[in-house]
Short mmCIF file of C-alpha atoms and ligand atoms in Angstrom, two decimals:
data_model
loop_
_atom_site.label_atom_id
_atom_site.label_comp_id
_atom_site.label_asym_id
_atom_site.label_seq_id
_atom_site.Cartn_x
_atom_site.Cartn_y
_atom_site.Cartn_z
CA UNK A 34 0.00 0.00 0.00
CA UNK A 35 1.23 3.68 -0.98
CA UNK A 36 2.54 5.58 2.00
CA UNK A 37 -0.56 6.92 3.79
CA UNK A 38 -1.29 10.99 3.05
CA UNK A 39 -1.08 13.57 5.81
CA UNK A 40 -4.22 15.73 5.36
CA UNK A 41 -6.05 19.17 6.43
CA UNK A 42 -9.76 19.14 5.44
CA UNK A 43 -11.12 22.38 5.29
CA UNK A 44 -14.73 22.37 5.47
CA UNK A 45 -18.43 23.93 5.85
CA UNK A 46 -20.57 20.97 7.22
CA UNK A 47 -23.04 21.15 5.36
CA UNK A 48 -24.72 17.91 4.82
CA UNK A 49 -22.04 16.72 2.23
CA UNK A 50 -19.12 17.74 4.58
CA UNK A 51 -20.17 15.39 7.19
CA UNK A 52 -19.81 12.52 4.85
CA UNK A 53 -16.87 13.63 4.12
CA UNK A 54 -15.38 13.60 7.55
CA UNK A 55 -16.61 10.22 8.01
CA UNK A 56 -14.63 9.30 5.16
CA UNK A 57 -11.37 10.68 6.01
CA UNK A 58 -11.42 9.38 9.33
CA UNK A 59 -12.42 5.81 7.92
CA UNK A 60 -9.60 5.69 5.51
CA UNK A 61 -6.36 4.13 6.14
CA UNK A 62 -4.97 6.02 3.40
CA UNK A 63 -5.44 9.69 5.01
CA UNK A 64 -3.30 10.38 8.54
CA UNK A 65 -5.91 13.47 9.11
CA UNK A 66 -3.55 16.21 10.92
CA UNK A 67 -6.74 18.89 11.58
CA UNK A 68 -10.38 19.38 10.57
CA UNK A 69 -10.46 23.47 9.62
CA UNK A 70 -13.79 25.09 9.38
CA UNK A 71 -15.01 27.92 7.60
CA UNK A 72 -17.97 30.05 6.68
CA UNK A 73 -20.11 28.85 3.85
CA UNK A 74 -22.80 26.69 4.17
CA UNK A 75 -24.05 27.95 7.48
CA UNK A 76 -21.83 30.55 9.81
CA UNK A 77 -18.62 29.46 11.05
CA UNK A 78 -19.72 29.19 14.60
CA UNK A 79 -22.02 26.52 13.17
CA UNK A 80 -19.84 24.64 10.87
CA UNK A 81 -17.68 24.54 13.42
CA UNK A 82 -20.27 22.77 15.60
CA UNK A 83 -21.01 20.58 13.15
CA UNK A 84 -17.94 19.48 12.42
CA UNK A 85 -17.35 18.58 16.24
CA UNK A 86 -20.21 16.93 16.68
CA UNK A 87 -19.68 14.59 13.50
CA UNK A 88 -16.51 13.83 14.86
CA UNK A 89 -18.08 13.24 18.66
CA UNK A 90 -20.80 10.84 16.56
CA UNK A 91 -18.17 8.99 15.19
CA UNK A 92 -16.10 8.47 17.96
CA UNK A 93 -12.81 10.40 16.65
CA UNK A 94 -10.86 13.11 18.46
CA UNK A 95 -9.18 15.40 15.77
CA UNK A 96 -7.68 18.64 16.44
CA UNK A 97 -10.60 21.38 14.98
CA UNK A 98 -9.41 25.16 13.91
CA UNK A 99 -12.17 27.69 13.93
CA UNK A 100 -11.63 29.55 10.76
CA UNK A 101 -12.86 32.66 8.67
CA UNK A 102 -16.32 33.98 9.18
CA UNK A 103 -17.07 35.36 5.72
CA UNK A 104 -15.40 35.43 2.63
CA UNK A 105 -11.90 38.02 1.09
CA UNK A 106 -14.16 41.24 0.15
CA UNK A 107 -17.67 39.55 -1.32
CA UNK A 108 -20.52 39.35 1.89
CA UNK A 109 -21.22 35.64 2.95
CA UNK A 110 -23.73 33.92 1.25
CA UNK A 111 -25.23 30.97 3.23
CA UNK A 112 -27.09 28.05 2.18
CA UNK A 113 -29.82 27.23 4.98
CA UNK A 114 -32.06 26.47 1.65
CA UNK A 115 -30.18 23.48 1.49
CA UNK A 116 -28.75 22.46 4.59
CA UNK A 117 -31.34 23.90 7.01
CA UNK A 118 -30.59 26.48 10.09
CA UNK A 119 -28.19 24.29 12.12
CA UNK A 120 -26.33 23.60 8.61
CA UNK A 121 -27.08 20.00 9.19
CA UNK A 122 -30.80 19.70 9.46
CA UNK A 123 -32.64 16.10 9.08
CA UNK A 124 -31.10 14.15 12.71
CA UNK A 125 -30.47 14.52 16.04
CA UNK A 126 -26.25 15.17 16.44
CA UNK A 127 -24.61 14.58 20.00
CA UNK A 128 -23.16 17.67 21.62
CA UNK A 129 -19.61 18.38 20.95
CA UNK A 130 -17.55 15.86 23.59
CA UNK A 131 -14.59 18.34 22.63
CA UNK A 132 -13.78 22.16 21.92
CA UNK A 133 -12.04 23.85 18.79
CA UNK A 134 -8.71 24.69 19.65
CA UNK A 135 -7.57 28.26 20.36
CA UNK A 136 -5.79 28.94 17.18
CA UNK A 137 -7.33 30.13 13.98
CA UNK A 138 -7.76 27.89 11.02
CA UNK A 139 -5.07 29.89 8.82
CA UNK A 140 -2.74 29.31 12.19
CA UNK A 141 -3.37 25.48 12.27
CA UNK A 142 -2.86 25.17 8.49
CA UNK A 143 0.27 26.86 8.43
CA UNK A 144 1.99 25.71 12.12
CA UNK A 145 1.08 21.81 10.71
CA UNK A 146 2.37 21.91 7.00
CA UNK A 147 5.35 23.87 8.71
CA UNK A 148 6.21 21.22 11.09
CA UNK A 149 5.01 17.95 8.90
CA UNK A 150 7.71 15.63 8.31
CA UNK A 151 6.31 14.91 4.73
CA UNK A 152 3.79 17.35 2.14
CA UNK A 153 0.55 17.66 3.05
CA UNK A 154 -2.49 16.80 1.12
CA UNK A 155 -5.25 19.78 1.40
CA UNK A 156 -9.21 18.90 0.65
CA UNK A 157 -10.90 22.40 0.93
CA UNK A 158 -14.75 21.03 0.85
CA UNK A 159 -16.51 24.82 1.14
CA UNK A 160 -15.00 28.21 0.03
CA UNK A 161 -12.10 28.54 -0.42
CA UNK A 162 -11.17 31.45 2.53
CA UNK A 163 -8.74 29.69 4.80
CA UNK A 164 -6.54 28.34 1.93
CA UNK A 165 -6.40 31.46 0.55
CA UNK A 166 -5.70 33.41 4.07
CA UNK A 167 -2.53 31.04 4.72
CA UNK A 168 -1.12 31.27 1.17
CA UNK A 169 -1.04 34.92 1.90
CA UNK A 170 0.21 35.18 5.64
CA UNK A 171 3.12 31.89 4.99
CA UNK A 172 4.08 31.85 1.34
CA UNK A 173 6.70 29.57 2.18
CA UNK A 174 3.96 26.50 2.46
CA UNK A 175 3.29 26.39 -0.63
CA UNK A 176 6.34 23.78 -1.59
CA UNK A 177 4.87 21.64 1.46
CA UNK A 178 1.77 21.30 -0.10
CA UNK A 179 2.09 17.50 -2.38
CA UNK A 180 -1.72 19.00 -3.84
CA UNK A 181 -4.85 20.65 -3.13
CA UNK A 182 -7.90 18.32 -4.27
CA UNK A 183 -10.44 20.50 -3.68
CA UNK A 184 -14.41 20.14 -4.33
CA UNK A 185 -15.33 23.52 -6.25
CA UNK A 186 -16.67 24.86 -9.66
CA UNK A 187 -17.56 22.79 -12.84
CA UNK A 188 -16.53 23.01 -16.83
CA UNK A 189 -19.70 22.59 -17.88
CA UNK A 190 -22.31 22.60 -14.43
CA UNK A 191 -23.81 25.13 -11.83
CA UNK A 192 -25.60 25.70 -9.04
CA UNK A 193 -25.88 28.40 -7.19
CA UNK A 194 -26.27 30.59 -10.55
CA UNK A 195 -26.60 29.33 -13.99
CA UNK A 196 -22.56 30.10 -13.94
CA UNK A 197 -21.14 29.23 -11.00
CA UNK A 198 -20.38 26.20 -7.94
CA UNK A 199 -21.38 27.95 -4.70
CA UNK A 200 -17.76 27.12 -2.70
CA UNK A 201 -16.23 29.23 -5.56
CA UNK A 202 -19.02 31.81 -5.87
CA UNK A 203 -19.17 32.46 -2.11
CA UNK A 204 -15.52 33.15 -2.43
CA UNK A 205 -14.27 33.66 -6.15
CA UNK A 206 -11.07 36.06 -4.76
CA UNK A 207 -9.96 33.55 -2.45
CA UNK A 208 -10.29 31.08 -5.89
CA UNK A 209 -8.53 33.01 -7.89
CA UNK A 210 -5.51 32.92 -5.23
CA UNK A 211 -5.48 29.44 -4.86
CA UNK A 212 -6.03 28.58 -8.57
CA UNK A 213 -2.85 30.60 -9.35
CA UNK A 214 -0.41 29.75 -6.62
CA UNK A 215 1.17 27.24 -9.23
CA UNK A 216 -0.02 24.44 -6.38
CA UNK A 217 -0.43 21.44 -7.82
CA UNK A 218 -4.05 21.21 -7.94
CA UNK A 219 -7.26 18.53 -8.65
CA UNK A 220 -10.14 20.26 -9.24
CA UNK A 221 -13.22 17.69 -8.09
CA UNK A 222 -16.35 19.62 -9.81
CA UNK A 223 -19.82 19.85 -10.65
CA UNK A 224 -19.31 17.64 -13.46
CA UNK A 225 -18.78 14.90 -11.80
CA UNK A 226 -19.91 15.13 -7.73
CA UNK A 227 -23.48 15.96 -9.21
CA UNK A 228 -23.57 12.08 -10.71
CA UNK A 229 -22.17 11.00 -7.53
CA UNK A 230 -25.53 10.53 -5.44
CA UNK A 231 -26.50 8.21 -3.19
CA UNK A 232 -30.14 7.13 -4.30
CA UNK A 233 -33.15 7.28 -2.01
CA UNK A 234 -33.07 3.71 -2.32
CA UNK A 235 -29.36 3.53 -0.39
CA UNK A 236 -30.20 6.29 2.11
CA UNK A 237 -33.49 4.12 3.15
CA UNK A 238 -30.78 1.32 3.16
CA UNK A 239 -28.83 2.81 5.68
CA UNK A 240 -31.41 3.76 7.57
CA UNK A 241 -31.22 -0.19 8.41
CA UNK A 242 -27.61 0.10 9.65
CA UNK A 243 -26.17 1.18 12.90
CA UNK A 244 -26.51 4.11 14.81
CA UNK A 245 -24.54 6.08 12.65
CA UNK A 246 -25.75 5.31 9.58
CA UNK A 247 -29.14 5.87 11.12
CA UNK A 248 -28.17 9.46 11.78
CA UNK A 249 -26.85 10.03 8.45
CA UNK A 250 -30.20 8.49 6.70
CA UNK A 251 -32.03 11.42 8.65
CA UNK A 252 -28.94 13.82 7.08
CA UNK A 253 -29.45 12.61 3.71
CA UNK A 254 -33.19 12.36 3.34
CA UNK A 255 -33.52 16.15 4.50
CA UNK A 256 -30.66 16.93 1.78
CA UNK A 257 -32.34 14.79 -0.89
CA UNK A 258 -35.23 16.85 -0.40
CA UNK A 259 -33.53 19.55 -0.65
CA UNK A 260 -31.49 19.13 -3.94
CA UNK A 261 -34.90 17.57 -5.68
CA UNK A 262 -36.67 20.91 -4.79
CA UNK A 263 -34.27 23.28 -5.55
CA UNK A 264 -32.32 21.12 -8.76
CA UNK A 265 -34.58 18.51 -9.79
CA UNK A 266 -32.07 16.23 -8.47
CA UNK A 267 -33.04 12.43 -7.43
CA UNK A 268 -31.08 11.80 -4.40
CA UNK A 269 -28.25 13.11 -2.50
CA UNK A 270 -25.30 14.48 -4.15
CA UNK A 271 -21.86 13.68 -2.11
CA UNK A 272 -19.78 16.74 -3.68
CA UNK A 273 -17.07 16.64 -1.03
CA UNK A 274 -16.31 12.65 -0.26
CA UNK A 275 -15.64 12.46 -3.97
CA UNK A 276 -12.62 15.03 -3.41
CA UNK A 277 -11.82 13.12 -0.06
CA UNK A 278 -12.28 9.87 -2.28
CA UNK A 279 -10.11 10.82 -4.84
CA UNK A 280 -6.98 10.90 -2.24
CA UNK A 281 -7.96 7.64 -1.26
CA UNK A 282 -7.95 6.42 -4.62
CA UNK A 283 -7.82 8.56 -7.28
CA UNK A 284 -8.68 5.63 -9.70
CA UNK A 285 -12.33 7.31 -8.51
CA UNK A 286 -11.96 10.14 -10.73
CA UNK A 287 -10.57 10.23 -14.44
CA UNK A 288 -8.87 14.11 -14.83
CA UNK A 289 -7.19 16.55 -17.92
CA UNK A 290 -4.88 19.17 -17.36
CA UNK A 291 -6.87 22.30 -18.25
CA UNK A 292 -6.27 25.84 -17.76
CA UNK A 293 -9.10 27.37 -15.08
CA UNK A 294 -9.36 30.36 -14.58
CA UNK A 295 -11.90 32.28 -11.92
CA UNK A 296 -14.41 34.97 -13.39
CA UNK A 297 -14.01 38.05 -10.78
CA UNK A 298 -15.87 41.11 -12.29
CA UNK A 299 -18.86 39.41 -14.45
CA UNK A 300 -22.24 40.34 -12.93
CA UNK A 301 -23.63 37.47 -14.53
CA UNK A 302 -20.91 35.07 -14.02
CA UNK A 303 -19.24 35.97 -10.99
CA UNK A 304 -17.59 32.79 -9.45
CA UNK A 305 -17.18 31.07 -12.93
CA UNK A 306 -14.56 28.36 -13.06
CA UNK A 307 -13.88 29.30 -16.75
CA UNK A 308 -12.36 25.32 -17.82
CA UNK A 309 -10.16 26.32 -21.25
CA UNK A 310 -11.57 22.32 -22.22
CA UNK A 311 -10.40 22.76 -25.84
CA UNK A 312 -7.11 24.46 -25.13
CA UNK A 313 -8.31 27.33 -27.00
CA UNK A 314 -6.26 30.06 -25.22
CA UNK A 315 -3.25 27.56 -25.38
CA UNK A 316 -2.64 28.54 -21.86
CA UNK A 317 -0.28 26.49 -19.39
CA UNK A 318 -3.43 23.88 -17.22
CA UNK A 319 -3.37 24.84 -13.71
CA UNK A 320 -5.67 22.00 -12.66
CA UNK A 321 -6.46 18.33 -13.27
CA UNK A 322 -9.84 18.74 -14.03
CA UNK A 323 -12.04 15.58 -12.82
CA UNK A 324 -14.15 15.26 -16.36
CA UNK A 325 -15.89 11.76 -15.27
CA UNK A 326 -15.83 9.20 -12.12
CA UNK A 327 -16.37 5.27 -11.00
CA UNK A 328 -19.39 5.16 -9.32
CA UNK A 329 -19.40 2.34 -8.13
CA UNK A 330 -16.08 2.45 -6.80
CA UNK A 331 -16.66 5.66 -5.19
CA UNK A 332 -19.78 4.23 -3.37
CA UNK A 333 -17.63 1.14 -2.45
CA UNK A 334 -15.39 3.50 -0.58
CA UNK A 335 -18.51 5.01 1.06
CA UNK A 336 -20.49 2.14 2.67
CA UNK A 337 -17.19 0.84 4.23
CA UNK A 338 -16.47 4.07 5.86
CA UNK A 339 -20.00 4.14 7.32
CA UNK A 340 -20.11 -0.13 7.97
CA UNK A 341 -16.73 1.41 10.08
CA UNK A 342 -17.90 4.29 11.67
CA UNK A 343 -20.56 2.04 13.34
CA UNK A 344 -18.10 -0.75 14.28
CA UNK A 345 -16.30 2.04 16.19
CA UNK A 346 -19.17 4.58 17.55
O1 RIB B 10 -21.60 23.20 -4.60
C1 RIB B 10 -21.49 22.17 -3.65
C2 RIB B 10 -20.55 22.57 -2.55
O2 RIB B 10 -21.07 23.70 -1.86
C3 RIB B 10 -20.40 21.48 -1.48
O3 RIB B 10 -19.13 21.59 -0.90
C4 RIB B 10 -21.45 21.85 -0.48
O4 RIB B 10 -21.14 21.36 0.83
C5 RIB B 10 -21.36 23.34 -0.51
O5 RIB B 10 -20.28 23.73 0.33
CA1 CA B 11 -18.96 21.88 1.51
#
């Protein structure tokens, strides 16, 4: 087996989020230095709740950074529509069993790539602020960081506008810094998290599992719901395990090296991933774009981190 990847998840939980966590905690692949939180789906005081409780669900201690509340210069754009008031609507979540620590998120990121023995693997799941932040403040991480695989923007989908992913819309400055720090980078979009759903067929199955899965068929049914009203979508997309996935095996995701580039002054198209697909502008890529995944190995991946989280809660 390949050496296993030390990794910083940044994340809004956020229905999809939570999954995620699960995932990186399940997999023997990831040594998970930090869980970093930041403001997108719901406030940062809540997704940094959320992500503690998860983790208190679950059974796993891991160091938690409290990071930015709102985005570079836009104003924060939430997404209760879709993930409810608490940011994860749909179950009952224990209280935190542990505290965030003192530090900032930015802090964390840059004091643990700083004193990792070996690169560090970074999984931003929600906008893109705290990457951005330490870029800025510690230049010097940027040759400790092995890649960003990051779940944001789309050649071809939307969401939160008929142009643009929400992480990247909510924050399309911070984007723009990340996407040109020359970071090797995997960009896990629209294009391919949108076709990876779990059906309400499996949530109903894991509704029939242990406690945790229980909780998360609660989670996923409310999401469902949500996505069908507001997309038309039949289940419940899992944007940001795919991006956790594709660390753990990137055979999940099949990628080009494209040029992206992040629309910052379009009225209509503000937060545009702008995918060069056809190499028109014969610019250098700056991103392996994830243009089509294995489901089914993606979803294998899945129901043995959950089958695990309930062997351990
Ligand atoms: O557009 C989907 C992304 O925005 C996911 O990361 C979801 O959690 C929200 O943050
Ligand atoms: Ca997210």
């Amino acid at each position: 087996m390949e050496a296993t990847k030390k990794v910083i998840l940044d994340c809004d939980p956020g229905h999809d989020d939570a999954l995620a966590i699960v995932l990186a905690c399940a997999a023997e692949e990831i040594e998970l230095l930090g869980i970093t939180t930041v403001a997108g789906n719901q406030t940062v005081d809540k997704t940094t709740r959320n992500a503690l409780r998860v983790l208190t669900l679950i059974g796993m201690e891991v160091p938690v950074a409290r990071g930015a509340e709102r985005p570079l210069i836009r104003e924060l754009i939430t997404a209760p529509e879709v993930h409810g008031e608490s940011g994860l609507d749909g179950a009952e979540l224990p209280e935190p069993a542990f505290g965030p620590r003192e530090e900032h998120a930015v802090e964390f990121i840059v004091r643990a790539i700083r004193g990792s023995s070996a690169p560090v693997t970074l999984i931003p799941t929600g906008p893109l602020t705290n990457v951005a932040l330490a870029l800025r403040l510690a230049p010097d991480i940027a040759r400790r960081i092995e890649r960003i695989v990051l779940m944001g923007g789309a050649a071809r989908e939307s969401n939160v506008t008929p142009a643009a992913e929400f992480n990247i819309y909510v924050d399309p400055e911070a984007a723009h810094i990340v996407f040109t720090s020359g970071i090797p980078i995997t960009m896990v979009g629209l294009d391919v998290t949108n076709r990876a759903l779990f059906t309400p067929e499996e949530i109903a199955q894991l509704a029939r599992g242990g406690p945790v899965r229980r909780t998360f068929a609660g989670l996923l049914e409310f999401y469902a719901a949500a996505n069908e009203r507001l997309l038309g979508i039949r289940g419940a997309p899992l944007h940001d395990p795919l991006a956790v996935a594709a660390v753990i095996d990137p055979g999940v995701l099949a990628t080009e090296p494209l040029h992206v580039e992040v629309e910052l002054c379009g009225v209509q198209t503000r937060g545009a991933t702008v995918v060069d697909v056809y190499r028109v502008t014969r610019r250098p890529p700056n991103a392996e774009v994830a243009l089509a995944l294995d489901l089914a190995r993606f979803k294998e991946l899945m129901w043995r981190a959950l089958e695990r989280a309930d062997r351990r809660g």
